Structure formats: structure tokens, C-alpha cells
mmCIF file of C-alpha atoms in Angstrom:
data_model
loop_
_atom_site.group_PDB
_atom_site.id
_atom_site.type_symbol
_atom_site.label_atom_id
_atom_site.label_comp_id
_atom_site.label_asym_id
_atom_site.label_seq_id
_atom_site.Cartn_x
_atom_site.Cartn_y
_atom_site.Cartn_z
ATOM 1 C CA GLU A 24 82.455 111.862 -152.832
ATOM 2 C CA ALA A 25 81.404 112.506 -149.239
ATOM 3 C CA GLN A 26 83.016 115.693 -148.023
ATOM 4 C CA VAL A 27 83.157 117.988 -145.035
ATOM 5 C CA THR A 28 84.820 121.192 -146.112
ATOM 6 C CA GLN A 29 86.310 123.699 -143.713
ATOM 7 C CA ASN A 30 87.595 127.136 -144.546
ATOM 8 C CA PRO A 31 90.066 128.571 -143.936
ATOM 9 C CA ARG A 32 92.525 125.798 -143.203
ATOM 10 C CA TYR A 33 94.950 128.169 -141.512
ATOM 11 C CA LEU A 34 94.421 131.607 -139.983
ATOM 12 C CA ILE A 35 96.613 133.922 -137.953
ATOM 13 C CA THR A 36 94.747 136.851 -136.483
ATOM 14 C CA VAL A 37 94.757 139.236 -133.559
ATOM 15 C CA THR A 38 92.859 139.422 -130.327
ATOM 16 C CA GLY A 39 89.337 140.898 -130.672
ATOM 17 C CA LYS A 40 88.999 140.695 -134.448
ATOM 18 C CA LYS A 41 85.811 138.755 -135.229
ATOM 19 C CA LEU A 42 86.260 135.656 -137.370
ATOM 20 C CA THR A 43 84.161 132.921 -138.889
ATOM 21 C CA VAL A 44 85.213 129.403 -139.767
ATOM 22 C CA THR A 45 82.892 127.845 -142.283
ATOM 23 C CA CYS A 46 81.865 124.181 -142.461
ATOM 24 C CA SER A 47 79.933 122.714 -145.351
ATOM 25 C CA GLN A 48 78.841 119.109 -146.041
ATOM 26 C CA ASN A 49 77.409 117.358 -149.090
ATOM 27 C CA MET A 50 75.947 114.298 -147.378
ATOM 28 C CA ASN A 51 72.644 115.702 -146.117
ATOM 29 C CA HIS A 52 73.550 114.702 -142.584
ATOM 30 C CA GLU A 53 71.282 116.029 -139.914
ATOM 31 C CA TYR A 54 73.894 116.224 -137.152
ATOM 32 C CA MET A 55 76.884 118.584 -137.232
ATOM 33 C CA SER A 56 79.421 119.388 -134.575
ATOM 34 C CA TRP A 57 82.452 121.494 -133.827
ATOM 35 C CA TYR A 58 85.459 120.275 -131.798
ATOM 36 C CA ARG A 59 88.694 121.781 -130.725
ATOM 37 C CA GLN A 60 91.818 119.699 -130.383
ATOM 38 C CA ASP A 61 94.537 120.657 -127.946
ATOM 39 C CA PRO A 62 97.640 118.648 -127.015
ATOM 40 C CA GLY A 63 97.023 116.329 -124.122
ATOM 41 C CA LEU A 64 93.297 117.135 -124.066
ATOM 42 C CA GLY A 65 92.026 115.233 -127.078
ATOM 43 C CA LEU A 66 88.966 116.522 -128.845
ATOM 44 C CA ARG A 67 86.444 118.559 -126.896
ATOM 45 C CA GLN A 68 83.060 119.448 -128.284
ATOM 46 C CA ILE A 69 82.204 123.131 -128.617
ATOM 47 C CA TYR A 70 78.703 123.160 -130.099
ATOM 48 C CA TYR A 71 76.496 120.769 -131.985
ATOM 49 C CA SER A 72 73.371 120.848 -134.074
ATOM 50 C CA MET A 73 70.766 118.136 -134.388
ATOM 51 C CA ASN A 74 69.129 119.787 -137.410
ATOM 52 C CA VAL A 75 68.319 123.128 -139.027
ATOM 53 C CA GLU A 76 67.730 125.806 -136.417
ATOM 54 C CA VAL A 77 68.548 123.419 -133.557
ATOM 55 C CA THR A 78 71.850 124.018 -131.796
ATOM 56 C CA ASP A 79 73.215 123.269 -128.371
ATOM 57 C CA LYS A 80 76.280 123.729 -126.236
ATOM 58 C CA GLY A 81 78.968 121.120 -125.959
ATOM 59 C CA ASP A 82 81.628 120.877 -123.268
ATOM 60 C CA VAL A 83 83.535 124.106 -124.061
ATOM 61 C CA PRO A 84 81.161 126.644 -125.611
ATOM 62 C CA GLU A 85 82.429 129.847 -123.983
ATOM 63 C CA GLY A 86 83.586 132.439 -126.501
ATOM 64 C CA TYR A 87 81.982 130.722 -129.478
ATOM 65 C CA LYS A 88 78.750 131.021 -131.439
ATOM 66 C CA VAL A 89 77.187 128.858 -134.155
ATOM 67 C CA SER A 90 74.250 128.942 -136.478
ATOM 68 C CA ARG A 91 72.440 126.358 -138.565
ATOM 69 C CA LYS A 92 70.240 128.229 -141.069
ATOM 70 C CA GLU A 93 70.534 125.482 -143.686
ATOM 71 C CA LYS A 94 71.338 121.835 -143.437
ATOM 72 C CA ARG A 95 74.630 121.849 -145.248
ATOM 73 C CA ASN A 96 76.342 124.733 -143.370
ATOM 74 C CA PHE A 97 77.370 125.101 -139.779
ATOM 75 C CA PRO A 98 79.683 128.072 -139.278
ATOM 76 C CA LEU A 99 81.681 128.663 -136.091
ATOM 77 C CA ILE A 100 81.922 132.283 -135.014
ATOM 78 C CA LEU A 101 84.412 133.854 -132.678
ATOM 79 C CA GLU A 102 83.053 137.293 -131.909
ATOM 80 C CA SER A 103 86.072 138.493 -129.921
ATOM 81 C CA PRO A 104 88.858 135.925 -130.201
ATOM 82 C CA SER A 105 91.412 135.589 -127.452
ATOM 83 C CA PRO A 106 94.781 133.799 -127.352
ATOM 84 C CA ASN A 107 93.308 130.860 -125.372
ATOM 85 C CA GLN A 108 91.229 130.072 -128.453
ATOM 86 C CA THR A 109 94.370 129.259 -130.404
ATOM 87 C CA SER A 110 93.729 125.664 -131.362
ATOM 88 C CA LEU A 111 92.992 123.142 -134.089
ATOM 89 C CA TYR A 112 89.299 123.077 -134.935
ATOM 90 C CA PHE A 113 87.337 120.277 -136.557
ATOM 91 C CA CYS A 114 83.862 120.129 -137.976
ATOM 92 C CA ALA A 115 82.124 116.747 -138.091
ATOM 93 C CA THR A 116 78.815 115.413 -139.437
ATOM 94 C CA GLN A 117 76.803 112.313 -138.724
ATOM 95 C CA THR A 118 73.607 110.515 -139.622
ATOM 96 C CA GLY A 119 71.979 107.887 -137.413
ATOM 97 C CA ASN A 120 74.479 105.464 -135.842
ATOM 98 C CA GLN A 121 76.969 105.868 -138.638
ATOM 99 C CA PRO A 122 80.482 107.092 -137.866
ATOM 100 C CA GLN A 123 81.123 110.800 -137.794
ATOM 101 C CA HIS A 124 82.786 112.344 -140.863
ATOM 102 C CA PHE A 125 85.442 114.933 -140.140
ATOM 103 C CA GLY A 126 86.763 117.886 -142.059
ATOM 104 C CA ASP A 127 90.543 118.362 -142.423
ATOM 105 C CA GLY A 128 90.720 120.948 -139.690
ATOM 106 C CA THR A 129 91.329 124.647 -139.250
ATOM 107 C CA ARG A 130 94.392 125.794 -137.361
ATOM 108 C CA LEU A 131 93.727 129.116 -135.682
ATOM 109 C CA SER A 132 96.444 131.253 -134.088
ATOM 110 C CA ILE A 133 95.267 134.279 -132.147
ATOM 111 C CA LEU A 134 97.983 136.734 -131.179
ATOM 112 C CA ALA B 26 78.414 111.110 -117.823
ATOM 113 C CA GLN B 27 80.320 109.028 -120.305
ATOM 114 C CA SER B 28 84.102 108.997 -120.406
ATOM 115 C CA VAL B 29 86.987 107.337 -122.258
ATOM 116 C CA ALA B 30 90.490 106.686 -121.023
ATOM 117 C CA GLN B 31 93.479 105.974 -123.181
ATOM 118 C CA PRO B 32 96.129 105.227 -120.557
ATOM 119 C CA GLU B 33 99.127 105.518 -122.869
ATOM 120 C CA ASP B 34 100.126 108.818 -124.395
ATOM 121 C CA GLN B 35 102.565 107.034 -126.713
ATOM 122 C CA VAL B 36 103.110 103.465 -127.896
ATOM 123 C CA ASN B 37 106.256 102.423 -129.710
ATOM 124 C CA VAL B 38 106.430 99.178 -131.611
ATOM 125 C CA ALA B 39 108.852 97.640 -134.083
ATOM 126 C CA GLU B 40 107.691 97.149 -137.625
ATOM 127 C CA GLY B 41 106.268 93.629 -138.086
ATOM 128 C CA ASN B 42 105.424 93.209 -134.422
ATOM 129 C CA PRO B 43 101.872 93.116 -133.115
ATOM 130 C CA LEU B 44 100.476 96.335 -131.714
ATOM 131 C CA THR B 45 97.878 97.175 -129.101
ATOM 132 C CA VAL B 46 96.437 100.561 -128.275
ATOM 133 C CA LYS B 47 94.375 100.515 -125.117
ATOM 134 C CA CYS B 48 91.012 102.057 -124.385
ATOM 135 C CA THR B 49 88.601 101.790 -121.484
ATOM 136 C CA TYR B 50 85.265 103.463 -121.212
ATOM 137 C CA SER B 51 82.501 104.382 -118.803
ATOM 138 C CA VAL B 52 78.936 104.815 -119.946
ATOM 139 C CA SER B 53 75.381 104.239 -118.836
ATOM 140 C CA GLY B 54 73.556 101.850 -121.077
ATOM 141 C CA ASN B 55 74.874 99.990 -124.098
ATOM 142 C CA PRO B 56 77.917 101.657 -125.595
ATOM 143 C CA TYR B 57 78.683 102.391 -129.189
ATOM 144 C CA LEU B 58 82.504 102.371 -129.494
ATOM 145 C CA PHE B 59 84.681 103.774 -132.185
ATOM 146 C CA TRP B 60 88.323 104.064 -133.173
ATOM 147 C CA TYR B 61 89.578 106.900 -135.295
ATOM 148 C CA VAL B 62 93.036 107.615 -136.714
ATOM 149 C CA GLN B 63 94.545 111.013 -137.380
ATOM 150 C CA TYR B 64 97.425 111.565 -139.757
ATOM 151 C CA PRO B 65 99.395 114.844 -139.697
ATOM 152 C CA ASN B 66 97.414 117.804 -141.109
ATOM 153 C CA ARG B 67 94.329 115.714 -141.592
ATOM 154 C CA GLY B 68 91.013 115.225 -139.885
ATOM 155 C CA LEU B 69 90.047 112.077 -138.054
ATOM 156 C CA GLN B 70 89.362 109.042 -140.172
ATOM 157 C CA PHE B 71 87.032 106.219 -139.050
ATOM 158 C CA LEU B 72 88.692 102.858 -138.462
ATOM 159 C CA LEU B 73 86.092 100.607 -136.924
ATOM 160 C CA LYS B 74 83.079 100.506 -134.628
ATOM 161 C CA TYR B 75 81.306 98.225 -132.183
ATOM 162 C CA ILE B 76 77.584 98.508 -131.821
ATOM 163 C CA THR B 77 76.418 95.006 -131.143
ATOM 164 C CA GLY B 78 77.252 91.409 -132.045
ATOM 165 C CA ASP B 79 80.685 89.825 -132.221
ATOM 166 C CA ASN B 80 83.119 91.080 -129.643
ATOM 167 C CA LEU B 81 85.941 91.074 -132.204
ATOM 168 C CA VAL B 82 85.445 93.830 -134.727
ATOM 169 C CA LYS B 83 87.451 94.087 -137.919
ATOM 170 C CA GLY B 84 88.104 97.459 -139.561
ATOM 171 C CA SER B 85 90.158 99.276 -142.114
ATOM 172 C CA TYR B 86 93.859 98.788 -142.850
ATOM 173 C CA GLY B 87 94.023 95.398 -141.053
ATOM 174 C CA PHE B 88 93.053 96.797 -137.651
ATOM 175 C CA GLU B 89 90.712 95.015 -135.280
ATOM 176 C CA ALA B 90 89.374 95.733 -131.829
ATOM 177 C CA GLU B 91 88.079 93.547 -129.037
ATOM 178 C CA PHE B 92 85.091 94.608 -126.959
ATOM 179 C CA ASN B 93 85.214 93.328 -123.431
ATOM 180 C CA LYS B 94 82.091 94.251 -121.462
ATOM 181 C CA SER B 95 83.286 92.982 -118.084
ATOM 182 C CA GLN B 96 86.495 95.005 -118.306
ATOM 183 C CA THR B 97 84.808 97.916 -120.128
ATOM 184 C CA SER B 98 87.584 97.893 -122.643
ATOM 185 C CA PHE B 99 87.871 98.266 -126.430
ATOM 186 C CA HIS B 100 91.534 97.766 -127.302
ATOM 187 C CA LEU B 101 92.753 98.359 -130.830
ATOM 188 C CA LYS B 102 95.036 95.683 -132.269
ATOM 189 C CA LYS B 103 96.921 94.767 -135.405
ATOM 190 C CA PRO B 104 98.909 91.573 -135.890
ATOM 191 C CA SER B 105 101.808 93.125 -137.789
ATOM 192 C CA ALA B 106 102.583 96.848 -137.596
ATOM 193 C CA LEU B 107 103.583 98.944 -140.598
ATOM 194 C CA VAL B 108 105.632 102.185 -140.485
ATOM 195 C CA SER B 109 102.666 103.771 -142.255
ATOM 196 C CA ASP B 110 100.505 102.986 -139.209
ATOM 197 C CA SER B 111 102.348 105.726 -137.286
ATOM 198 C CA ALA B 112 99.670 108.240 -136.359
ATOM 199 C CA LEU B 113 97.466 109.529 -133.514
ATOM 200 C CA TYR B 114 94.680 107.149 -132.505
ATOM 201 C CA PHE B 115 91.479 108.133 -130.712
ATOM 202 C CA CYS B 116 88.941 105.955 -129.003
ATOM 203 C CA ALA B 117 85.367 107.306 -128.666
ATOM 204 C CA VAL B 118 82.140 106.289 -127.039
ATOM 205 C CA LYS B 119 78.539 107.180 -127.742
ATOM 206 C CA ALA B 120 75.547 106.187 -125.704
ATOM 207 C CA GLY B 121 72.001 106.862 -126.814
ATOM 208 C CA SER B 122 72.585 110.089 -128.662
ATOM 209 C CA TYR B 123 74.714 111.551 -131.429
ATOM 210 C CA GLN B 124 77.372 112.918 -129.099
ATOM 211 C CA LEU B 125 80.777 111.317 -129.053
ATOM 212 C CA THR B 126 83.162 111.486 -126.171
ATOM 213 C CA PHE B 127 86.802 111.093 -127.159
ATOM 214 C CA GLY B 128 89.803 109.870 -125.301
ATOM 215 C CA LYS B 129 92.895 112.078 -125.229
ATOM 216 C CA GLY B 130 94.604 110.101 -127.993
ATOM 217 C CA THR B 131 97.568 107.749 -128.238
ATOM 218 C CA LYS B 132 100.480 108.451 -130.492
ATOM 219 C CA LEU B 133 101.612 105.268 -132.197
ATOM 220 C CA SER B 134 105.167 105.165 -133.539
ATOM 221 C CA VAL B 135 106.183 102.166 -135.620
ATOM 222 C CA ILE B 136 109.970 101.882 -135.754
ATOM 223 C CA PRO B 137 111.543 100.458 -138.932
#
């Protein structure tokens, strides 16, 4: 079964404490992406990766880092989280012109 | 730059009535258009897409969408709404690359 797996699904943490949200896919898709979803703003892209070791900024990259050391994984790193990064985060994958596949989301609350 | 507009934050429709969720887009070149649905506590699920060909596209769960190039629209439709169709719907556009641009979403409520 095609899967995009995000962990954790929920996290409450404090300002400044580094955290990583993992994303793993089993479809061998070359493209992976991170979005954040906020009420009234829809989905906004944070970072994306066209393939291993190739990453680029999306529309809202400030305060985030990513890496793509292997094809299946694309972790999202918040080095020093702040309350304005409280949001619902989605990882997605894609190949060619096929639709993007989404994970079930990670709800982050930063106090 | 490409953009998507979903002019209605919320659409209410009675069960059994037809529903329409509106989407207009702006893009250079030929658009690839998508509709996704999001249920509570879940990720986005693909409903249907338009890449080329017939302007009327049929998708999952009885949904369809009509591509109108002159009006730059891609409205989502269903002839008879179900309570289980209540969810958040997103329109998205892609032009020439992998990157999708999403609308802000429309909350559909189907009233029994």
C-alpha cells in the first residue's frame, strides 16, 4: 500500500527546543515537499526536494530546515521553534504528473 | 506566478441537492488542475485532475469538475450531495513543474 508516514502526529513543545518531524515514503517518488496549513491561508509550501541531495525553498521557508540524504526520507527540522510555527504540517510526495500523495499530518503546538 | 482562488470559504447544501465548489486560477502556460478533499484529522486525498482532453473530468466518490479555459475556472460538482461529503475541499494548479499552488480551501457542509 502506498504510504507517506509522518511522525509524530501530535507534539506540544516549548520555544527554542529543537525538533524534527520525520516523513517517510514507500513509493520511490523523486519529489517530496513540506506544507503548513493554517486557517484561512490554505496550504503553503515550506521546502521541497526534487531528488536526493536536491532541496529548495518554497513560499515560507524561514525558521525551517530540511535534508534529503536518501530518497525515502525528508525530515523537517525546526532548530529553534517559535509560537508562530504552531501549525498543521503535511508531507507530500509525487512522481511525474501524477497527483501528490499526502501524509496524515503533524499538529505542532509551540508554547 | 500562478495562483488559485476559491471565492467561498463555506458552502452549505441540503442532502440530495446538487453541489458546486468554485475555483478560478491564474497560470502561464497550460495548467494542470487538481481537486483534493480533506477530512478531519487526515491528510489531503486526491479527487480528480485535469491535464488535457475532455473539459468534463470525472473523479472519485461521484465528483466531477468542468474545465473552462476562457473563464479560467475549474469548478467541482456533484449531482446529489451526501452528508458524508462534508469536508474541506482544495483546488490546486501546477504549471510546468512539480510545485502545486493551493487555494485557501472551501468548507462544504451537507445538511441532512
